[in-house]
CSV table of C-alpha atoms in Angstrom, one decimal:
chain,number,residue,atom,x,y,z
A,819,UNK,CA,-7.8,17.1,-13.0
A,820,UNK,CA,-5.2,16.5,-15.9
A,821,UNK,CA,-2.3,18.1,-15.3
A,822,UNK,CA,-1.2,21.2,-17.5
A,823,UNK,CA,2.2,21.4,-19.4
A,824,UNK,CA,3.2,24.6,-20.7
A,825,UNK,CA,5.2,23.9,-24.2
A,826,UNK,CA,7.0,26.9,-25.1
A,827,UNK,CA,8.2,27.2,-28.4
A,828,UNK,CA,8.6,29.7,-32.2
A,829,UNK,CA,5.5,28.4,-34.2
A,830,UNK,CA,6.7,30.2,-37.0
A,831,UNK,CA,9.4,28.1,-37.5
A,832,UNK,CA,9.0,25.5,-36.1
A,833,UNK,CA,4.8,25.3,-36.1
A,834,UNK,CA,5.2,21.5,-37.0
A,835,UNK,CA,7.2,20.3,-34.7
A,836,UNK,CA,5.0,21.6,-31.7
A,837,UNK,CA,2.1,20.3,-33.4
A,838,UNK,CA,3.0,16.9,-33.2
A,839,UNK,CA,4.7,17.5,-29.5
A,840,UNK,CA,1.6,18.7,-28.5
A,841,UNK,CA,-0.5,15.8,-29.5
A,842,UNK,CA,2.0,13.8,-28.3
A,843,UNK,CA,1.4,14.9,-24.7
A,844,UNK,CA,-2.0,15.3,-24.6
A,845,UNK,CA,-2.7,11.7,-25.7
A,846,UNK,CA,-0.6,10.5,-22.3
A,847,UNK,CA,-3.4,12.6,-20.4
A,848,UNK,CA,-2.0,15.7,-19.7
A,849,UNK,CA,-3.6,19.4,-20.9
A,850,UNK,CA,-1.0,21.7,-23.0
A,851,UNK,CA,-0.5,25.2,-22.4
A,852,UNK,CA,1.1,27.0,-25.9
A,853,UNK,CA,3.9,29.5,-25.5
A,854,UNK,CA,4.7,31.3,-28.4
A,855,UNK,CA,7.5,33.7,-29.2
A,856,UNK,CA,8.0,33.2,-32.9
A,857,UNK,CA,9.1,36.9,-34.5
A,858,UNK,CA,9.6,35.4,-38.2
A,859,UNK,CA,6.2,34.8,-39.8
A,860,UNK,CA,3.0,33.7,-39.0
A,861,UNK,CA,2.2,30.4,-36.3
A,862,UNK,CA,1.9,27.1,-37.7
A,863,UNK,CA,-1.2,27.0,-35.4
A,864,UNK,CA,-2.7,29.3,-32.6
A,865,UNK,CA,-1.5,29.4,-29.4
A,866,UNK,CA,-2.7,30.2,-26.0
A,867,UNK,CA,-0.5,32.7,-25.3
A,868,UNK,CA,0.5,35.0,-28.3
A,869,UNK,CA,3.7,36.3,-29.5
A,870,UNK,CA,2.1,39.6,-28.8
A,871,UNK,CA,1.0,38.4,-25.7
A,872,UNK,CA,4.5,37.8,-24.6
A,873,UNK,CA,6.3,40.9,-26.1
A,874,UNK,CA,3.6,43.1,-24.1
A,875,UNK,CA,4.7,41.4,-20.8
A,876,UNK,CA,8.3,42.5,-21.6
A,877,UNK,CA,7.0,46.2,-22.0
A,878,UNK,CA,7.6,46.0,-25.4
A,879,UNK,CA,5.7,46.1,-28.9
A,880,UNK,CA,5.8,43.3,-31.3
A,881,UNK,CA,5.1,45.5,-34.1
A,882,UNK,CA,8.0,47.4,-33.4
A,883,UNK,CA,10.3,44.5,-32.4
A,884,UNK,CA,9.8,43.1,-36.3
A,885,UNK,CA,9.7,46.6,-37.8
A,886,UNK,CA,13.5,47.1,-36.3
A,887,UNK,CA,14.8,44.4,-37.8
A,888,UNK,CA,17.1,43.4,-34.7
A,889,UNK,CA,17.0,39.7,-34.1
A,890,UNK,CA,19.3,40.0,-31.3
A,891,UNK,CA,16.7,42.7,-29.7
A,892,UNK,CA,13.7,41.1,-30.7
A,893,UNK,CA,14.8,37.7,-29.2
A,894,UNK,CA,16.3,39.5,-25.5
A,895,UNK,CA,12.6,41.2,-25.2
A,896,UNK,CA,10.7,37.8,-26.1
A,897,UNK,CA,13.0,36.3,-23.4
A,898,UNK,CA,12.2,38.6,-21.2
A,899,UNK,CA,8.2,38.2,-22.2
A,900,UNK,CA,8.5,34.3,-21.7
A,901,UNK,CA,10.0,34.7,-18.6
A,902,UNK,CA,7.4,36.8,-17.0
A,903,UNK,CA,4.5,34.7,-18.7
A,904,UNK,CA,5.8,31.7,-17.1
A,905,UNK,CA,6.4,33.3,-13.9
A,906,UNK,CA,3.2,34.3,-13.6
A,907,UNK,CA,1.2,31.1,-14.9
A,908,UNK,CA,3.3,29.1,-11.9
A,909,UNK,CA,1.9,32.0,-9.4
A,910,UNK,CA,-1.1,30.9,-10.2
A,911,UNK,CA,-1.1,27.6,-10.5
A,912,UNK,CA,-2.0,26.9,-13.5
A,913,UNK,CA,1.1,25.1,-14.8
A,914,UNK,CA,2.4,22.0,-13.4
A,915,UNK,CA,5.6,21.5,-16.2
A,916,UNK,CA,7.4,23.3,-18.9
A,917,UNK,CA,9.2,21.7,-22.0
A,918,UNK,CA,10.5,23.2,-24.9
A,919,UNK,CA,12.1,22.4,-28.4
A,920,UNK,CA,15.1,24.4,-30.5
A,921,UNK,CA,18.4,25.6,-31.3
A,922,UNK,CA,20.5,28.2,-30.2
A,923,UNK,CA,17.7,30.9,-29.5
A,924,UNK,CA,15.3,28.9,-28.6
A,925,UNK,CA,17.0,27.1,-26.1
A,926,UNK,CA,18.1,30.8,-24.6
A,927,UNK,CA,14.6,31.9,-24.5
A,928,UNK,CA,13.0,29.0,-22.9
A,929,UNK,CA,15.7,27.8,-20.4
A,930,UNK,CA,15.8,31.9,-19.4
A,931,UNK,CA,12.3,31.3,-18.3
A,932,UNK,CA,13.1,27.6,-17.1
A,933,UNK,CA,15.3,29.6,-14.8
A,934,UNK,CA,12.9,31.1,-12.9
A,935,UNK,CA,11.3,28.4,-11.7
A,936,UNK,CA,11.6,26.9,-8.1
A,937,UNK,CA,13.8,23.9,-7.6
A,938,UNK,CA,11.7,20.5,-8.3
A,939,UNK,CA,9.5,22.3,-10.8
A,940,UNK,CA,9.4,19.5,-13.8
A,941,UNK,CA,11.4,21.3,-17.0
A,942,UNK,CA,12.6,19.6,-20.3
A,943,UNK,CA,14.6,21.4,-22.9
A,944,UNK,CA,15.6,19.4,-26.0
A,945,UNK,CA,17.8,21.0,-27.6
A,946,UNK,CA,20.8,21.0,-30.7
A,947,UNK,CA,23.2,22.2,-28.2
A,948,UNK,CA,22.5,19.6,-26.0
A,949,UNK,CA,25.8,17.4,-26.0
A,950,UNK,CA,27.5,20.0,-25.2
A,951,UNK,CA,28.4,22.6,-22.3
A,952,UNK,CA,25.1,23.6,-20.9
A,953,UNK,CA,25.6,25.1,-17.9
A,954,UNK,CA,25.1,29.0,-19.6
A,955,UNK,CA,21.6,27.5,-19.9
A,956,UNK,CA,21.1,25.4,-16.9
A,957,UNK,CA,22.7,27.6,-14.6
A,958,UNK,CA,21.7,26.6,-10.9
A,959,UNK,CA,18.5,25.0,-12.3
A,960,UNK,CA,17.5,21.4,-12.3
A,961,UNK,CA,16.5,21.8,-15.9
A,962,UNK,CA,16.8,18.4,-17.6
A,963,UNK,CA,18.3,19.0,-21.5
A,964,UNK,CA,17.8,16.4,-24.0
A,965,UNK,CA,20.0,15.7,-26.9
A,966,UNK,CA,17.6,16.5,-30.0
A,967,UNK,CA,20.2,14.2,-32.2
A,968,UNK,CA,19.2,16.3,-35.5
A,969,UNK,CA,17.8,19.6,-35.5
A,970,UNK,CA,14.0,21.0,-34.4
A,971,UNK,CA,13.2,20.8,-37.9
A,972,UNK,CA,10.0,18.9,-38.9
A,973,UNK,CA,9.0,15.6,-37.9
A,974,UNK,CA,10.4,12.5,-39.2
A,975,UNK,CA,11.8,9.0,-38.8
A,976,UNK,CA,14.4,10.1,-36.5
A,977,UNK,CA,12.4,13.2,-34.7
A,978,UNK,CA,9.2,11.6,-34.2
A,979,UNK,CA,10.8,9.3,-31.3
A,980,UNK,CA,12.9,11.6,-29.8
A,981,UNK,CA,9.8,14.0,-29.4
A,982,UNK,CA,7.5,11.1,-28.3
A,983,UNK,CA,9.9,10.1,-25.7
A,984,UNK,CA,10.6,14.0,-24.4
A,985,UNK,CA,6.7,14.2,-24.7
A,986,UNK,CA,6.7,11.1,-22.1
A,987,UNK,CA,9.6,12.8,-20.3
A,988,UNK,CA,7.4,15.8,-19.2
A,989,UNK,CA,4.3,14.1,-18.4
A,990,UNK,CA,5.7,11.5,-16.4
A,991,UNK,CA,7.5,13.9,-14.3
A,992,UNK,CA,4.8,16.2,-13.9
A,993,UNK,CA,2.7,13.0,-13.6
A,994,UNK,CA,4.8,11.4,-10.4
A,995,UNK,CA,4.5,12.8,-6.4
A,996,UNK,CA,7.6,13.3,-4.5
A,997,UNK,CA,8.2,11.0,-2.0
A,998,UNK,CA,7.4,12.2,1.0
A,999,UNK,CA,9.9,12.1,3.8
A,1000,UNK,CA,10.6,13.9,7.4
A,1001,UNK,CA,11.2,17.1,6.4
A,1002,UNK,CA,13.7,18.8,8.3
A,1003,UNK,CA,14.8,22.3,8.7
A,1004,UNK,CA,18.3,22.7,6.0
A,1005,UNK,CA,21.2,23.5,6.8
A,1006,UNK,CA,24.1,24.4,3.8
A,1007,UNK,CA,27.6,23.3,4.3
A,1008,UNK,CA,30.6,23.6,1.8
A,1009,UNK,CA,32.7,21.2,1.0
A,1010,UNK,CA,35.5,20.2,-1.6
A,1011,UNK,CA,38.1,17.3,-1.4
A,1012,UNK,CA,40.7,19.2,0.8
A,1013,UNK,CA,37.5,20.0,3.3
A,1014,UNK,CA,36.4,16.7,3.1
A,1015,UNK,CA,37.3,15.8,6.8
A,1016,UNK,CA,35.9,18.7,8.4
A,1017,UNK,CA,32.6,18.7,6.6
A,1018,UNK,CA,31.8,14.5,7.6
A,1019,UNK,CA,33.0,15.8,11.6
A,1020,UNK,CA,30.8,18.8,11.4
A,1021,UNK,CA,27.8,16.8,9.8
A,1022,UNK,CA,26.2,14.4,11.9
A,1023,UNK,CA,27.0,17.2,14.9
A,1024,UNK,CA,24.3,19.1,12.7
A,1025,UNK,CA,22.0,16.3,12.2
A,1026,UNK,CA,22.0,15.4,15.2
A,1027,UNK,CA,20.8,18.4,16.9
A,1028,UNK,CA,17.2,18.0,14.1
A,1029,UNK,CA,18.9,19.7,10.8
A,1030,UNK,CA,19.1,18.5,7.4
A,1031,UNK,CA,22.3,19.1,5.8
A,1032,UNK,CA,22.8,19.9,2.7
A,1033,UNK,CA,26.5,19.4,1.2
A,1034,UNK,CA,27.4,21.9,-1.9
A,1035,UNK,CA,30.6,21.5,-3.7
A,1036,UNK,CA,32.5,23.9,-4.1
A,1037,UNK,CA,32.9,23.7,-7.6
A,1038,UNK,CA,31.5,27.5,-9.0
A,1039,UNK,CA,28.5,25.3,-9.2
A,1040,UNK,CA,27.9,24.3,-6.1
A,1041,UNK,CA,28.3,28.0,-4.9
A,1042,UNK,CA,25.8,29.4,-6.9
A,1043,UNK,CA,23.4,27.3,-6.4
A,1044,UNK,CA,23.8,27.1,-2.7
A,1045,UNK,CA,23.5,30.9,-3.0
A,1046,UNK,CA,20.4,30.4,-5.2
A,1047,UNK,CA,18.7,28.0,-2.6
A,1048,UNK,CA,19.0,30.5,0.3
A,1049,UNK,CA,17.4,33.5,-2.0
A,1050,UNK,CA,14.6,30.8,-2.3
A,1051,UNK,CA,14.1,30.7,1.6
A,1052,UNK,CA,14.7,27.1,1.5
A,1053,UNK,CA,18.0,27.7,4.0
A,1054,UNK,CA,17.6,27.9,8.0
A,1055,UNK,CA,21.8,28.3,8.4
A,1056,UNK,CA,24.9,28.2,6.2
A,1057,UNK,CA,28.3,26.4,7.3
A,1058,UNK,CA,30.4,28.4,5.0
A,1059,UNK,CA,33.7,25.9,5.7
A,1060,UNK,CA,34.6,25.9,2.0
A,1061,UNK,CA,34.8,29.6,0.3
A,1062,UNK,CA,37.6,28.4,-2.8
A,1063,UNK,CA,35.2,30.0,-4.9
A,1064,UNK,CA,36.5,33.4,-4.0
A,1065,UNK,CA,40.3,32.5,-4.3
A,1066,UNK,CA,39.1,31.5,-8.4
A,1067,UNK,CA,36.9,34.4,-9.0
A,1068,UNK,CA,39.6,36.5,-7.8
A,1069,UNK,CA,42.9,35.2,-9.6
A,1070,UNK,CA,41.2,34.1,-13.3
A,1071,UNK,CA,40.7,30.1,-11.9
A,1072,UNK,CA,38.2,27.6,-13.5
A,1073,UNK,CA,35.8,27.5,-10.7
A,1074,UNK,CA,34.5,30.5,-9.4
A,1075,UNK,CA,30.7,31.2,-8.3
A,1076,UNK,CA,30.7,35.0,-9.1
A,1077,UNK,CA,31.0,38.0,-7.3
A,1078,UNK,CA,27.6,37.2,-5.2
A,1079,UNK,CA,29.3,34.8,-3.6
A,1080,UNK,CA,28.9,35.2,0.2
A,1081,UNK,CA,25.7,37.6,0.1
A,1082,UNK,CA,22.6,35.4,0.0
A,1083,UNK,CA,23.0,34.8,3.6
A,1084,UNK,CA,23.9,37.8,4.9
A,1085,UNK,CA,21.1,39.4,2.8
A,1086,UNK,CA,18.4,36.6,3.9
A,1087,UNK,CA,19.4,37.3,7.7
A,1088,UNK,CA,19.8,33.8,8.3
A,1089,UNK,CA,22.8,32.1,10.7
A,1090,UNK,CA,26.3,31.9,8.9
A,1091,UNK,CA,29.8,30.7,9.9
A,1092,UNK,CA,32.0,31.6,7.6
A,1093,UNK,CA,35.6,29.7,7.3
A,1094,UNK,CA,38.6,30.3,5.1
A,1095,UNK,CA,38.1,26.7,3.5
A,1096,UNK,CA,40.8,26.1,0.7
A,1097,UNK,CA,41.7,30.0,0.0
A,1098,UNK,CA,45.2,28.8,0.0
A,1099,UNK,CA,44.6,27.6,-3.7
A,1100,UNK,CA,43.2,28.2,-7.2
A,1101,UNK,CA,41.7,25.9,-9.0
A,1102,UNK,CA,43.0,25.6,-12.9
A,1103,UNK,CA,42.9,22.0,-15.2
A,1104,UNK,CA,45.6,20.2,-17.0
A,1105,UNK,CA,49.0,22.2,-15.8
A,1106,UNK,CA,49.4,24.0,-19.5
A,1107,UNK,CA,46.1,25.3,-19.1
A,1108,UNK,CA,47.2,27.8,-16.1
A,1109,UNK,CA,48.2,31.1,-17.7
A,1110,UNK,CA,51.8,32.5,-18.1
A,1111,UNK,CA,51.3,35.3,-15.8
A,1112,UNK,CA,51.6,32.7,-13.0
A,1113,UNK,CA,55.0,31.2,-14.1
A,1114,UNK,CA,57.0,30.7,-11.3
A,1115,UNK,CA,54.0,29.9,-8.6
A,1116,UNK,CA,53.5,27.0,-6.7
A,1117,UNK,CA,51.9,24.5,-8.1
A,1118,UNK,CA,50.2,20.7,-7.0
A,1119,UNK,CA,48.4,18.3,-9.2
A,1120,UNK,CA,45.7,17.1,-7.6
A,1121,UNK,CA,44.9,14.9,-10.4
A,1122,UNK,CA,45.5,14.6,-13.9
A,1123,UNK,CA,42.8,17.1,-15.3
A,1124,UNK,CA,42.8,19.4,-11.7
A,1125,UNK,CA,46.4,21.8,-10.9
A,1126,UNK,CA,46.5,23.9,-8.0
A,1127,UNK,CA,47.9,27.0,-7.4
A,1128,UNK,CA,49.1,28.7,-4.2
A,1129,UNK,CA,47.4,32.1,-3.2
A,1130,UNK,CA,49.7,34.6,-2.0
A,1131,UNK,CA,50.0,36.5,1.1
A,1132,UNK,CA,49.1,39.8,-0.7
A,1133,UNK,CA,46.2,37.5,-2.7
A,1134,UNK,CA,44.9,36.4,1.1
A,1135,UNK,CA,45.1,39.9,2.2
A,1136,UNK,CA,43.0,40.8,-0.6
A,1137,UNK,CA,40.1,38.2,0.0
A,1138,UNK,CA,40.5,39.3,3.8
A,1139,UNK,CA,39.2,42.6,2.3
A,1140,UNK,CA,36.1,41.0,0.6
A,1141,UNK,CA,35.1,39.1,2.5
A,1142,UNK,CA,34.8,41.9,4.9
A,1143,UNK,CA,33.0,43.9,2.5
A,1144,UNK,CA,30.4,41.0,1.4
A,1145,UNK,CA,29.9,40.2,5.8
A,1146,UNK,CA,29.4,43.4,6.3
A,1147,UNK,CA,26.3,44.1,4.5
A,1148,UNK,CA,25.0,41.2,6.5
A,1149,UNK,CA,21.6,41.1,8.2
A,1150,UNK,CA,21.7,38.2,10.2
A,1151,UNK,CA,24.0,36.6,12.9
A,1152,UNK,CA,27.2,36.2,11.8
A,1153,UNK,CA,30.8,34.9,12.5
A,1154,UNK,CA,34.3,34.0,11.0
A,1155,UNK,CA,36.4,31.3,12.5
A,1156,UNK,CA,39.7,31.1,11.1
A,1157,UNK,CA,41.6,27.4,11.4
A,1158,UNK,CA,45.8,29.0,12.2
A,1159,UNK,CA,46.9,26.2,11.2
A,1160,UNK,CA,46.5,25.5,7.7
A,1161,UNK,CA,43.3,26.1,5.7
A,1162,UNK,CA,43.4,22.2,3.5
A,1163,UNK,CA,45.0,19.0,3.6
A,1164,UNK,CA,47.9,20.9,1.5
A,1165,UNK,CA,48.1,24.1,4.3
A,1166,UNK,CA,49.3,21.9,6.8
A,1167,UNK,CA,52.7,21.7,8.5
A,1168,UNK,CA,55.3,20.0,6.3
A,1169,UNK,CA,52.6,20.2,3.1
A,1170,UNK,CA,53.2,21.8,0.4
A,1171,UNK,CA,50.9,24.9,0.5
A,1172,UNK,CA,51.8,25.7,4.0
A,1173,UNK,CA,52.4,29.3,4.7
A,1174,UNK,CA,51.5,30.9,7.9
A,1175,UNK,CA,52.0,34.3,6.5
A,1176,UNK,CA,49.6,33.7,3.7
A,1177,UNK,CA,46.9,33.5,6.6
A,1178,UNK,CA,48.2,36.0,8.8
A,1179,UNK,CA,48.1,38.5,6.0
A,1180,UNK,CA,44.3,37.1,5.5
A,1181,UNK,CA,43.5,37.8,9.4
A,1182,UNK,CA,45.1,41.5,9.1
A,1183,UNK,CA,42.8,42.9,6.4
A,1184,UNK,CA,39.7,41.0,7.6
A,1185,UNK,CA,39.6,42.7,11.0
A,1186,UNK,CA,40.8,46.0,9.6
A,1187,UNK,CA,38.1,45.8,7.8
A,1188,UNK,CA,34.9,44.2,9.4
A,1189,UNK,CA,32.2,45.5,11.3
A,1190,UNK,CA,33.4,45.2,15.1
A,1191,UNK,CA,30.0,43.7,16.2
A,1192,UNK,CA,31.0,40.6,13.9
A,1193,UNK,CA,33.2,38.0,16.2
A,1194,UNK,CA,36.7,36.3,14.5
A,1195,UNK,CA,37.3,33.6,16.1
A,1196,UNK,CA,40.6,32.5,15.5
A,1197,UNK,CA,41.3,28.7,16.3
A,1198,UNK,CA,44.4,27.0,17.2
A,1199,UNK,CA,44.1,24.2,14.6
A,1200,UNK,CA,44.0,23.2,10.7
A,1201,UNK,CA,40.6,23.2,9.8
A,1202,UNK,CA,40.3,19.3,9.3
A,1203,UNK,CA,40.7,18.7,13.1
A,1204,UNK,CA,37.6,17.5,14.7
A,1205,UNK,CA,38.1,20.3,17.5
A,1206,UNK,CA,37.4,23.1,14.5
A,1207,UNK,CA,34.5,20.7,13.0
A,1208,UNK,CA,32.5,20.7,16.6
A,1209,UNK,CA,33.4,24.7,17.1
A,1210,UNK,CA,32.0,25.9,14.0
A,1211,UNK,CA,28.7,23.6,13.9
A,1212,UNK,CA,28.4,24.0,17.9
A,1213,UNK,CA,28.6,27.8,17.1
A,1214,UNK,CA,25.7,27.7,14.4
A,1215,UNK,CA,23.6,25.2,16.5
A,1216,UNK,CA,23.8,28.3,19.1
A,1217,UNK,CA,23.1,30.9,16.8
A,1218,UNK,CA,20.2,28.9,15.2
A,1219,UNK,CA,18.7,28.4,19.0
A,1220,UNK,CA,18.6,31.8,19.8
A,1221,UNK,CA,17.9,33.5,16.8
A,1222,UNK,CA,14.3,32.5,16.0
A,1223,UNK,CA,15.6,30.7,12.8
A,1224,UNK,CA,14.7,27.1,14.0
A,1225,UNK,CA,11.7,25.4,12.4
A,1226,UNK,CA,9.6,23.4,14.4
């Protein structure tokens, strides 16, 4: 059976321009599926699934979305339509890819509903804003965005090719079969360049007990889309060595992962060890990016676009609050181990960042505050020795054994 792309797109506007993307996959073998969430005028041509279609599976009417007058409002609810459409056409099979063509709103609208499908799901967005900073649209997704070079906005010398070769994008992803390999159970470490040495000791400790380990970067990135992976059920344990993230999202830095950082586990009930990774620091860019209210801190350059900025004792007792509130809510077996020694390759004896009262101050609110049936194991080492490494994945491997969690 051909395989069916869903092409979602405004066939009021840009009715041409689907036309010819449409024929342009179907003559490489592969059936289309037409979204469309035009609110302008009428469709270029008809579609499988209407614009009042989708506005109905947002909850709303179309008549009334275009009688308001409200762009802004009619676009959120066709969003939310496209969304559910495609949600509910992957359910049931009956898609096997998704591309998409437009500007500002019509990227929105279709990567919303790009989004929402699973990891490894084929998706193509090309798109004006391509070229530029995508991750509001990407998000944790593997969505692949194409430059469009001019704008969705008829077909010509210049747009014929690029939609030929997005056309041949789509079909030859949705076309290919994953190579198949020996699936393992997955386990999710966190890592970033001042964890380095801990993650490649704790690692092959992992895989050697039957695990597949996946390494995140801990880059606001790398967090939320660990966190997005384990919501999926694709996670059997977490090795939480890195949790930065929270240090940024806290203090104003560049690279936070959002205040859902540290619940997907605790809310899947799966395994976690949870580690103060590199909460000594927050992450900023060039040096005269970092904002005046921080004059006077202690700073490093890591490198010539990265500055780094030393969390304070009453910063770490802070976190040690939060993270007792995000632990507590959790579900499955839990523990914090807690390296006394220095929490990066800059929290070390004689380094820079090295302040023993900065992690004490951490420890104080952390127990104060956590539920007493969840163990803090406090370690008598920086958290790049090997002896923390083995403790930590040892510690998972046990929890993993016992709990039911391991896959065959």
């Amino acid at each position: 059976m051909p395989k069916t792309i869903a092409v979602i797109g405004a066939l009021d506007t840009k009715g041409q321009d689907f036309a010819f993307l449409k024929t342009e996959i179907e003559k490489r073998g592969c059936q289309t599926l037409i979204i469309d969430f035009g609110v302008l005028g009428e469709a270029g041509f008809a579609p499988e699934v209407t614009r009042r279609q989708v506005a109905e599976a947002a909850g709303a009417d179309f008549d009334a979305l275009v009688a308001a007058g409200d762009r802004g409002a009619a676009m959120r609810a066709m969003s939310d339509g496209v969304t559910e459409v495609v949600r509910r056409l992957y359910a049931d099979g009956d898609i096997h890819g998704v591309i998409s063509m437009g500007g500002g709103g019509g990227t929105s609208v279709a990567t919303a509903a790009m989004r929402g499908l699973p990891v490894g799901f084929p998706k193509v967005m090309l798109s004006t804003l391509a070229a530029g900073d995508v991750s509001g649209f990407v998000g944790t997704s593997d969505i692949v965005m194409m430059p469009s070079v001019i704008d969705v906005n008829g077909v010509n010398r210049i747009s014929r090719t690029i939609y030929s070769n997005a056309a041949g994008a789509i079909c030859g992803m949705v076309s290919g079969e994953p190579t198949q390999g020996d699936d393992k159970p997955l386990i999710a470490v966190t890592m970033f360049g001042n964890t380095t040495r801990a993650v490649n000791q704790a690692k092959p400790i992992l895989e050697a007990a039957g695990y597949e380990v996946l390494v995140f970067h801990a880059t606001g990135t790398g967090g939320r889309t660990m966190e997005s992976l384990i919501a999926d059920g694709l996670i059997t344990g977490v090795l939480d060595l890195t949790t930065t993230e929270w240090a940024d999202e806290l203090l104003g830095g560049v690279l936070s992962a959002g205040a859902t950082r540290l619940e997907a586990a605790g809310r899947a009930g799966i395994p976690q060890i949870v580690a103060p990774g590199c909460l000594d620091m927050c992450n900023f860019w060039e040096r005269n990016t970092v904002v005046e209210k921080y004059a006077g801190r202690t700073f490093y350059e890591w490198n010539a676009n990265v500055t780094l900025m030393r969390t304070t004792p009453d910063e770490n007792a802070r976190l040690g609050e939060i993270f007792a509130e995000k632990l507590n809510a959790a579900t499955g077996p839990t523990a914090v181990y807690i390296p006394l020694r220095g929490w990066s390759e800059l929290d070390t004896e004689g380094k820079p960042f090295y302040a023993p009262e900065a992690i004490a101050a951490f420890v104080r609110t952390l127990k104060a505050n956590l539920r007493t049936d969840i163990p803090v194991v406090e370690v008598d080492t920086d958290i790049n020795d090997p002896q923390f490494a083995a403790q930590t994945a040892q510690t998972l491997l046990s929890m993993l054994g016992h709990s039911g969690h391991r896959q065959a």
